[in-house]
Coordinates of C-alpha atoms in Angstrom, one line a residue:
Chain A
X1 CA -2.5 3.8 -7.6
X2 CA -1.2 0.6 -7.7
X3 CA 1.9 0.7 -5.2
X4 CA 5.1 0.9 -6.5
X5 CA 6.2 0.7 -9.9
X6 CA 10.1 -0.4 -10.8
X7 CA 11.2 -0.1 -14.7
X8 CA 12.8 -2.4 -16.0
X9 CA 12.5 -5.4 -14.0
X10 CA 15.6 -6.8 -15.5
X11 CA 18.2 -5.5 -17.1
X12 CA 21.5 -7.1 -18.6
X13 CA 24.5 -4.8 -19.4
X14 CA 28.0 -5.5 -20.6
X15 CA 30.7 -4.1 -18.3
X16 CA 31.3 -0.3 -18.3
X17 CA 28.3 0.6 -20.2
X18 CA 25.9 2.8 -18.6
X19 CA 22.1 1.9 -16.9
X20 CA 19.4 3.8 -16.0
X21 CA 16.6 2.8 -13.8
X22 CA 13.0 4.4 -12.7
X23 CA 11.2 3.9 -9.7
X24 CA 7.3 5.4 -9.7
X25 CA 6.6 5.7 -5.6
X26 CA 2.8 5.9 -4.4
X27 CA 0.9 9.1 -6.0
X28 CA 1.0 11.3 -1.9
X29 CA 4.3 9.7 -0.8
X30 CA 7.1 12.4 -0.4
X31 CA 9.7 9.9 1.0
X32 CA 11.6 8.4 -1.9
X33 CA 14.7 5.6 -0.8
X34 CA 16.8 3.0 -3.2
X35 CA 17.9 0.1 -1.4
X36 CA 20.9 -2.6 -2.9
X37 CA 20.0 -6.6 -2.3
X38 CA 22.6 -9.3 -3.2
X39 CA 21.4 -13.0 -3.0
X40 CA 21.0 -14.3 0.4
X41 CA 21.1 -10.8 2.1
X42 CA 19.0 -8.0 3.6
X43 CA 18.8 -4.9 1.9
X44 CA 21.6 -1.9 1.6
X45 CA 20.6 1.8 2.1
X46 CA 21.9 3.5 -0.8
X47 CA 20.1 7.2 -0.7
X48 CA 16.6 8.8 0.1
X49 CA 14.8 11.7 -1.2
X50 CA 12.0 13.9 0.9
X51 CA 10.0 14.9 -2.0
X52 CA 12.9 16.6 -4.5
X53 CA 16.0 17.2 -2.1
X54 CA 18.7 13.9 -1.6
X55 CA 18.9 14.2 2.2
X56 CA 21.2 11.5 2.3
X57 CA 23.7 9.2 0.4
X58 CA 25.3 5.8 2.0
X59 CA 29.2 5.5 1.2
X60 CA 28.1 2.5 -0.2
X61 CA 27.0 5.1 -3.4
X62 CA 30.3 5.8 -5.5
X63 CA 30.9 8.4 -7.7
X64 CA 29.7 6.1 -10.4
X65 CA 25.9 6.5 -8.9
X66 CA 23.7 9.3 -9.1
X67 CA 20.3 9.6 -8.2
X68 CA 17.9 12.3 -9.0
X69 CA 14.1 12.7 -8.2
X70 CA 12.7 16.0 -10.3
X71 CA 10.0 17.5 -9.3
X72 CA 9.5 15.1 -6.4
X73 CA 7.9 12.5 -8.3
X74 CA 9.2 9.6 -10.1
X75 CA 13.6 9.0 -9.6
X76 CA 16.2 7.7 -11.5
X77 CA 19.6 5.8 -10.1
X78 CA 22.4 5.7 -12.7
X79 CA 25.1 3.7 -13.0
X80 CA 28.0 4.6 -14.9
X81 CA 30.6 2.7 -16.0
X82 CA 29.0 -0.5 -14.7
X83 CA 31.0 -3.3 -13.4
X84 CA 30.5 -6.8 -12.0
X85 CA 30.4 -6.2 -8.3
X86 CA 27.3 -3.6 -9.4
X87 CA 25.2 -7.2 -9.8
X88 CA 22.5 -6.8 -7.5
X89 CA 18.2 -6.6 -6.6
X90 CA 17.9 -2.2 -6.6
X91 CA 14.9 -1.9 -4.8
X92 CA 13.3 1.5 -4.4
X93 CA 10.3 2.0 -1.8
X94 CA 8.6 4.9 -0.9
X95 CA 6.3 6.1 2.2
X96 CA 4.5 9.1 3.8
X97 CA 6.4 11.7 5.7
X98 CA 6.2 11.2 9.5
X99 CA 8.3 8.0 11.4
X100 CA 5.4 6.0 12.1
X101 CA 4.5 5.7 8.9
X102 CA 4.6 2.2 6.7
X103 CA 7.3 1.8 3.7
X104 CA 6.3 0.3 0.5
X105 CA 9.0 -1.8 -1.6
X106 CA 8.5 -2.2 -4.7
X107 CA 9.5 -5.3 -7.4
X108 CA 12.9 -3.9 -7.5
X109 CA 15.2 -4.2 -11.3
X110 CA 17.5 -7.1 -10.7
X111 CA 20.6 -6.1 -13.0
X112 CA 23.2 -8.7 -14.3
X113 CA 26.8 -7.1 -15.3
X114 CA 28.4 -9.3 -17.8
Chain B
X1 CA 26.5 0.8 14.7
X2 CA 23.2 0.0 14.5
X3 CA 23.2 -3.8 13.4
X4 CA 20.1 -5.9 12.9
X5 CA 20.1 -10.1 13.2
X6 CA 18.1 -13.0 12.2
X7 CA 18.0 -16.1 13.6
X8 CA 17.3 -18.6 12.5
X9 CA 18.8 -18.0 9.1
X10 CA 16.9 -21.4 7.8
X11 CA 13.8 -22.7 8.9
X12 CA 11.6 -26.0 7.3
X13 CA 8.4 -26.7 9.3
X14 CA 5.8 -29.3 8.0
X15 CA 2.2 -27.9 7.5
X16 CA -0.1 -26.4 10.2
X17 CA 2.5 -26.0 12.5
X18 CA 3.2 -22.8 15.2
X19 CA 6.2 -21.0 14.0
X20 CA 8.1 -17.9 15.5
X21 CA 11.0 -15.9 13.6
X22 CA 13.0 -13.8 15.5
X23 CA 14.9 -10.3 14.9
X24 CA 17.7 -8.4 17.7
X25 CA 18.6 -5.3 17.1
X26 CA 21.7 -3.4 18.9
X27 CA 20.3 0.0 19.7
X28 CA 16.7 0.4 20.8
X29 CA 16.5 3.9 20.1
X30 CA 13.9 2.9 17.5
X31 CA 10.9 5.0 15.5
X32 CA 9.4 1.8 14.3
X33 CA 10.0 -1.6 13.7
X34 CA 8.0 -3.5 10.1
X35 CA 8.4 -7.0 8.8
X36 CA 8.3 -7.9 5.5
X37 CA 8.1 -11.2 3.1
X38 CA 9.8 -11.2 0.1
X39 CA 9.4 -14.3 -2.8
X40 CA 12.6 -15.4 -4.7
X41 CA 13.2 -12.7 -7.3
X42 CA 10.8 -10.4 -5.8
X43 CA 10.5 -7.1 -3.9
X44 CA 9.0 -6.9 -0.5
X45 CA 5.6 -7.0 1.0
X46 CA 5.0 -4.9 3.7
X47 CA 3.4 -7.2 6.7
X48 CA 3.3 -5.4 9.9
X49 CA 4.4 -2.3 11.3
X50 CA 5.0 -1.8 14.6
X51 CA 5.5 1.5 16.0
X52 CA 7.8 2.2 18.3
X53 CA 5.2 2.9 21.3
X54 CA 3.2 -0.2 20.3
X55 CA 4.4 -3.8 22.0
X56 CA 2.7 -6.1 19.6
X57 CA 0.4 -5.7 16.1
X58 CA -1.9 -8.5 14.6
X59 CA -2.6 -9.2 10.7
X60 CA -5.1 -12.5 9.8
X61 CA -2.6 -15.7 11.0
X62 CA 0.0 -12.7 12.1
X63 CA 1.4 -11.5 14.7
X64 CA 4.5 -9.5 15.8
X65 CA 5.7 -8.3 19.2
X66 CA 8.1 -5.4 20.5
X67 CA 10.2 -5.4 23.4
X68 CA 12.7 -2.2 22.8
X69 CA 14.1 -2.6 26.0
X70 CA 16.0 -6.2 25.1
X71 CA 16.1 -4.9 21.2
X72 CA 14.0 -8.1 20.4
X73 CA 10.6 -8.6 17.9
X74 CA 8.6 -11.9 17.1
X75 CA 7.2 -12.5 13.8
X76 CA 4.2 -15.1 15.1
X77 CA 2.8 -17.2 12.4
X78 CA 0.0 -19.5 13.2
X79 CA -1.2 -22.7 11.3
X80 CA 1.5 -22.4 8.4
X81 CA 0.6 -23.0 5.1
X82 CA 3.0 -24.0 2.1
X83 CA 2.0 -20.8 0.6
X84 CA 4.3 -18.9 3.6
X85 CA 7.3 -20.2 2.3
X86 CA 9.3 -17.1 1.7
X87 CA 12.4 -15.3 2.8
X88 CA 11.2 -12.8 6.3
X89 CA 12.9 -9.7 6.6
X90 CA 13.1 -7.6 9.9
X91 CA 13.9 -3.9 9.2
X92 CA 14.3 -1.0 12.1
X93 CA 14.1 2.5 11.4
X94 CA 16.3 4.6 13.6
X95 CA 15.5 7.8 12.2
X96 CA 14.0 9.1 8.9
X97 CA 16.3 8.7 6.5
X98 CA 16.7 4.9 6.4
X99 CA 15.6 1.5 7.2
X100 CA 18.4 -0.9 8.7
X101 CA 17.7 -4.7 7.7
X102 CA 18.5 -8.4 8.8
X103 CA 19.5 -11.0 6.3
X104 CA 16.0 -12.8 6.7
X105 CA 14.8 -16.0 7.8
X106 CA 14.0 -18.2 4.7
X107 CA 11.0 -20.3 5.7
X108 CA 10.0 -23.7 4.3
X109 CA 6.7 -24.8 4.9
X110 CA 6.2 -28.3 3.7
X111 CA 2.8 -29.6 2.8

C-alpha cells in the first residue's frame, strides 16, 4: 500500500453543477477525516469516519456536502450545487484507531469553481 | 476554543543555516502533537509525531520538542538545505475526532 490515494487531483466545475471526490485511506486504517485548505491557510476539519459510522461533521459542512464511507473503506465527499466560495485544497487523511497514533494526508483534489 | 499559531508566518534563511519554527497552542489538554511539510500544490507529509507524554522526537536533520505546560513545540531543523523550502504545518489533536492546525511557516532556504 502506497499511502493515500485522492481521485481526481484536479477538478474544474462550472457553478452549481455537482462533484464528487474519492479518497482511498491506508489498507488497516479505520479512521477516515476530509480536511478544507484555501491558499495561505492551515487546514479545516470538515468530518471523520471510524471505519463506516460519520462520528462527526464541522458546521463548516453545509447541507450542500455529504460524505459517505461504505463498507469502511474508500469515501466520497459531494458537493452539490457548487459555488465559488467551495474553491479550495480537500484533503482527506486517514490513520489507525488509538490517539497516539500518526495521520497520513494525502495529495488532496484542488477544485476550481468557475 | 482550541486555536493553534505560527510564528513566524515567513521565514528565508541562506543555506546550512540552524533554523527553529515555532507552534502555540491555547489548551494543552493535548493527545498528540505532529508536524508536517507540505510543497505548493501538495498534500502533507507527515514529519514527526509527538505524543502527548513524549517532550521531544528526532527524524535525520529533525527535531521537535513538547512543552504542554506553556502550549509550545519547536520544529528544529539543522544544516538547511534548499530542498526544505516548504510551507510547515503544526497540527494538535485534542481528541479523536480531529486535528486542529496553524496556518504554517513557509520556509525559504536559499542556496
Amino acid at each position: 500500500d502506497t499511502g493515500v490515494s485522492q481521485n481526481p487531483r484536479h477538478k474544474i466545475t462550472k457553478r452549481g453543477q455537482n462533484v464528487t471526490f474519492r479518497c482511498d485511506p491506508i489498507s488497516e486504517h479505520n479512521r477516515l477525516y476530509w480536511y478544507r485548505q484555501t491558499l495561505g491557510q492551515g487546514p479545516e476539519f470538515l468530518t471523520y469516519f471510524q471505519n463506516e459510522a460519520q462520528l462527526e461533521k464541522s458546521r463548516l459542512l453545509s447541507d450542500r456536502f455529504s460524505a459517505e464511507r461504505p463498507k469502511g473503506s474508500f469515501s466520497t465527499l459531494e458537493i452539490q450545487r457548487t459555488e465559488q466560495g467551495d474553491s479550495a485544497m480537500y484533503l482527506c487523511a486517514s490513520s489507525l484507531q488509538g490517539w497516539d497514533t500518526e495521520a497520513f494526508f494525502g495529495q488532496g483534489t484542488r477544485l476550481t469553481v468557475v | 476554543k482550541q486555536e493553534v499559531t505560527q510564528i513566524p508566518a515567513a521565514l528565508s534563511v541562506p543555506e546550512g543555516e540552524n533554523l527553529v519554527l515555532n507552534c502555540s497552542f491555547t489548551d494543552s489538554a493535548i493527545y498528540n502533537l505532529q508536524w508536517f511539510r507540505q510543497d505548493p500544490g501538495k498534500g502533507l507529509t507527515s514529519l514527526l509525531l509527538i505524543q502527548s507524554s513524549q517532550r521531544e522526537q528526532t527524524s535525520g536533520r529533525l527535531n521537535a520538542s513538547l512543552d504542554k505546560s506553556s502550549g509550545r513545540s519547536t520544529l528544529y531543523i539543522a544544516a538547511s538545505q534548499p530542498g526544505d523550502s516548504a510551507t510547515y504545518l503544526c497540527a494538535v489533536l485534542y481528541n479523536f475526532n480531529k486535528f486542529y492546525f496553524g496556518s504554517g511557516t513557509k520556509l525559504n532556504v536559499k542556496p
